[in-house]
PDB file of C-alpha atoms and ligand atoms in Angstrom:
ATOM      1  CA  MET A 140      11.903  72.483-268.618  1.00  0.00           C
ATOM      2  CA  HIS A 141      13.751  73.211-265.289  1.00  0.00           C
ATOM      3  CA  VAL A 142      13.294  76.056-263.121  1.00  0.00           C
ATOM      4  CA  ASP A 143      16.582  77.501-261.801  1.00  0.00           C
ATOM      5  CA  ILE A 144      15.517  77.377-257.937  1.00  0.00           C
ATOM      6  CA  GLU A 145      18.435  79.517-256.756  1.00  0.00           C
ATOM      7  CA  GLN A 146      17.943  82.169-259.171  1.00  0.00           C
ATOM      8  CA  ALA A 147      14.059  82.236-258.392  1.00  0.00           C
ATOM      9  CA  ARG A 148      15.124  82.365-254.532  1.00  0.00           C
ATOM     10  CA  ARG A 149      17.241  85.383-255.026  1.00  0.00           C
ATOM     11  CA  GLN A 150      14.619  87.140-257.213  1.00  0.00           C
ATOM     12  CA  LEU A 151      11.963  86.680-254.657  1.00  0.00           C
ATOM     13  CA  GLU A 152      14.032  87.619-251.632  1.00  0.00           C
ATOM     14  CA  GLU A 153      15.090  90.929-253.526  1.00  0.00           C
ATOM     15  CA  MET A 154      11.251  91.441-254.365  1.00  0.00           C
ATOM     16  CA  LEU A 155      10.603  90.729-250.766  1.00  0.00           C
ATOM     17  CA  ALA A 156      13.031  93.371-249.674  1.00  0.00           C
ATOM     18  CA  GLU A 157      11.744  95.815-252.013  1.00  0.00           C
ATOM     19  CA  LEU A 158       8.104  95.352-251.008  1.00  0.00           C
ATOM     20  CA  ASP A 159       9.019  95.645-247.321  1.00  0.00           C
ATOM     21  CA  LYS A 160      10.674  99.007-248.263  1.00  0.00           C
ATOM     22  CA  SER A 161       7.654 100.204-249.924  1.00  0.00           C
ATOM     23  CA  LEU A 162       5.500  99.041-247.506  1.00  0.00           C
ATOM     24  CA  ALA A 163       7.356 100.897-244.779  1.00  0.00           C
ATOM     25  CA  THR A 164       7.255 104.129-247.031  1.00  0.00           C
ATOM     26  CA  LEU A 165       3.508 103.679-247.530  1.00  0.00           C
ATOM     27  CA  THR A 166       2.801 103.124-243.960  1.00  0.00           C
ATOM     28  CA  THR A 167       4.795 105.817-242.631  1.00  0.00           C
ATOM     29  CA  GLN A 168       3.539 108.372-245.263  1.00  0.00           C
ATOM     30  CA  ARG A 169       0.012 107.772-244.827  1.00  0.00           C
ATOM     31  CA  PRO A 170      -1.707 111.043-243.970  1.00  0.00           C
ATOM     32  CA  GLU A 171      -3.085 111.433-240.482  1.00  0.00           C
ATOM     33  CA  SER A 172      -6.979 111.260-241.632  1.00  0.00           C
ATOM     34  CA  GLU A 173      -8.495 112.448-238.472  1.00  0.00           C
ATOM     35  CA  GLY A 174      -8.662 116.092-237.602  1.00  0.00           C
ATOM     36  CA  HIS A 175      -6.885 116.959-240.723  1.00  0.00           C
ATOM     37  CA  GLY A 176      -7.902 119.606-243.293  1.00  0.00           C
ATOM     38  CA  THR A 177      -9.436 123.074-242.551  1.00  0.00           C
ATOM     39  CA  PRO A 178     -12.384 123.823-243.826  1.00  0.00           C
ATOM     40  CA  GLY A 179     -12.242 125.430-247.254  1.00  0.00           C
ATOM     41  CA  ASP A 180      -9.000 123.890-247.683  1.00  0.00           C
ATOM     42  CA  ALA A 181      -8.721 123.550-251.512  1.00  0.00           C
ATOM     43  CA  ASP A 182      -6.648 120.657-251.330  1.00  0.00           C
ATOM     44  CA  ALA A 183      -8.818 118.507-249.132  1.00  0.00           C
ATOM     45  CA  GLY A 184     -10.277 116.626-252.025  1.00  0.00           C
ATOM     46  CA  LEU A 185      -6.814 115.880-253.256  1.00  0.00           C
ATOM     47  CA  ASP A 186      -5.778 114.604-250.019  1.00  0.00           C
ATOM     48  CA  LEU A 187      -8.415 112.167-249.907  1.00  0.00           C
ATOM     49  CA  ALA A 188      -7.625 111.029-253.545  1.00  0.00           C
ATOM     50  CA  ASP A 189      -4.017 110.761-252.322  1.00  0.00           C
ATOM     51  CA  HIS A 190      -5.022 108.793-249.539  1.00  0.00           C
ATOM     52  CA  ALA A 191      -7.125 106.487-251.514  1.00  0.00           C
ATOM     53  CA  ARG A 192      -4.434 105.903-253.962  1.00  0.00           C
ATOM     54  CA  ALA A 193      -1.880 105.093-251.075  1.00  0.00           C
ATOM     55  CA  SER A 194      -4.109 102.673-249.492  1.00  0.00           C
ATOM     56  CA  ALA A 195      -4.641 100.975-252.776  1.00  0.00           C
ATOM     57  CA  LEU A 196      -0.901 100.753-253.156  1.00  0.00           C
ATOM     58  CA  LEU A 197      -0.566  99.451-249.529  1.00  0.00           C
ATOM     59  CA  GLN A 198      -3.166  96.682-250.528  1.00  0.00           C
ATOM     60  CA  ILE A 199      -1.461  95.638-253.470  1.00  0.00           C
ATOM     61  CA  ALA A 200       1.959  95.607-251.998  1.00  0.00           C
ATOM     62  CA  GLN A 201       0.576  93.567-249.104  1.00  0.00           C
ATOM     63  CA  GLU A 202      -1.014  91.185-251.309  1.00  0.00           C
ATOM     64  CA  GLN A 203       2.182  90.580-253.648  1.00  0.00           C
ATOM     65  CA  ARG A 204       4.534  90.366-250.425  1.00  0.00           C
ATOM     66  CA  ARG A 205       2.030  87.438-249.376  1.00  0.00           C
ATOM     67  CA  GLU A 206       2.385  85.745-252.889  1.00  0.00           C
ATOM     68  CA  VAL A 207       6.123  86.291-252.709  1.00  0.00           C
ATOM     69  CA  LEU A 208       6.410  84.685-249.163  1.00  0.00           C
ATOM     70  CA  GLU A 209       4.432  81.651-250.351  1.00  0.00           C
ATOM     71  CA  ALA A 210       6.690  81.251-253.261  1.00  0.00           C
ATOM     72  CA  LEU A 211       9.647  81.116-250.983  1.00  0.00           C
ATOM     73  CA  GLN A 212       7.681  78.486-249.001  1.00  0.00           C
ATOM     74  CA  ARG A 213       6.975  76.530-252.077  1.00  0.00           C
ATOM     75  CA  ILE A 214      10.812  76.668-252.684  1.00  0.00           C
ATOM     76  CA  GLU A 215      11.215  75.381-249.038  1.00  0.00           C
ATOM     77  CA  ASN A 216       8.775  72.471-249.561  1.00  0.00           C
ATOM     78  CA  GLY A 217      10.225  71.800-253.168  1.00  0.00           C
ATOM     79  CA  THR A 218       6.817  72.218-254.815  1.00  0.00           C
ATOM     80  CA  TYR A 219       7.996  75.676-256.612  1.00  0.00           C
ATOM     81  CA  GLY A 220       7.283  75.921-260.239  1.00  0.00           C
ATOM     82  CA  VAL A 221       4.293  73.657-260.104  1.00  0.00           C
ATOM     83  CA  CYS A 222       0.840  74.956-260.248  1.00  0.00           C
ATOM     84  CA  VAL A 223      -0.980  74.830-256.963  1.00  0.00           C
ATOM     85  CA  SER A 224      -4.398  74.237-258.570  1.00  0.00           C
ATOM     86  CA  CYS A 225      -3.709  71.438-261.369  1.00  0.00           C
ATOM     87  CA  GLY A 226       0.006  70.470-260.284  1.00  0.00           C
ATOM     88  CA  LYS A 227       1.243  70.776-263.762  1.00  0.00           C
ATOM     89  CA  PRO A 228       4.789  72.381-264.369  1.00  0.00           C
ATOM     90  CA  LEU A 229       4.492  76.285-264.839  1.00  0.00           C
ATOM     91  CA  PRO A 230       5.990  77.366-268.124  1.00  0.00           C
ATOM     92  CA  GLU A 231       9.281  78.910-267.588  1.00  0.00           C
ATOM     93  CA  GLY A 232       8.505  82.314-269.206  1.00  0.00           C
ATOM     94  CA  ARG A 233       5.649  82.611-266.795  1.00  0.00           C
ATOM     95  CA  LEU A 234       8.034  82.302-263.781  1.00  0.00           C
ATOM     96  CA  GLU A 235      10.589  84.666-265.493  1.00  0.00           C
ATOM     97  CA  ALA A 236       8.115  87.194-265.946  1.00  0.00           C
ATOM     98  CA  LYS A 237       6.384  86.637-262.403  1.00  0.00           C
ATOM     99  CA  PRO A 238       8.660  84.567-259.998  1.00  0.00           C
ATOM    100  CA  GLU A 239       5.991  84.430-257.303  1.00  0.00           C
ATOM    101  CA  ALA A 240       3.437  82.871-259.787  1.00  0.00           C
ATOM    102  CA  ALA A 241       1.252  80.007-257.937  1.00  0.00           C
ATOM    103  CA  ARG A 242      -0.643  78.968-260.831  1.00  0.00           C
ATOM    104  CA  CYS A 243      -0.643  78.247-264.513  1.00  0.00           C
ATOM    105  CA  LEU A 244      -2.358  80.597-266.673  1.00  0.00           C
ATOM    106  CA  SER A 245      -5.614  78.984-267.133  1.00  0.00           C
ATOM    107  CA  CYS A 246      -6.020  77.975-263.444  1.00  0.00           C
ATOM    108  CA  GLN A 247      -5.214  81.662-262.756  1.00  0.00           C
ATOM    109  CA  ALA A 248      -8.009  82.713-265.137  1.00  0.00           C
ATOM    110  CA  LYS A 249     -10.199  80.440-263.376  1.00  0.00           C
ATOM    111  CA  VAL A 250      -9.514  81.725-259.926  1.00  0.00           C
ATOM    112  CA  GLU A 251      -9.744  85.317-261.056  1.00  0.00           C
ATOM    113  CA  GLY A 252     -13.283  84.320-262.295  1.00  0.00           C
ATOM    114  CA  ARG A 253     -12.439  84.700-266.024  1.00  0.00           C
TER     115      ARG A 253
HETATM  116 ZN1  LIG B 207      -2.868  74.972-263.502  1.00  0.00          ZN
END
């Protein structure tokens, strides 16, 4: 199988741009946590939940951004499309679904402890 590197690079660069946008939004939308919320404020609990959700999203976006950057780095190094753990070529379908994938499914499962 042969991965279309240029297409993957474009895809990854688009993803990176999208992630940068969401990260900027998530960072600026972050509620000021200190001195906020008056006593008896019915929305206080909701604010907290929103804050937790925003932090979780921020974390996911940061993690994905790192994966995308690493994938772009592998394109530069000429190692893109190869599992970073076992060195076998990644199935084409996996890269189509997840261009930033670093590992084949079985290695990924091991890394995730399954
Ligand atoms: Zn592998």
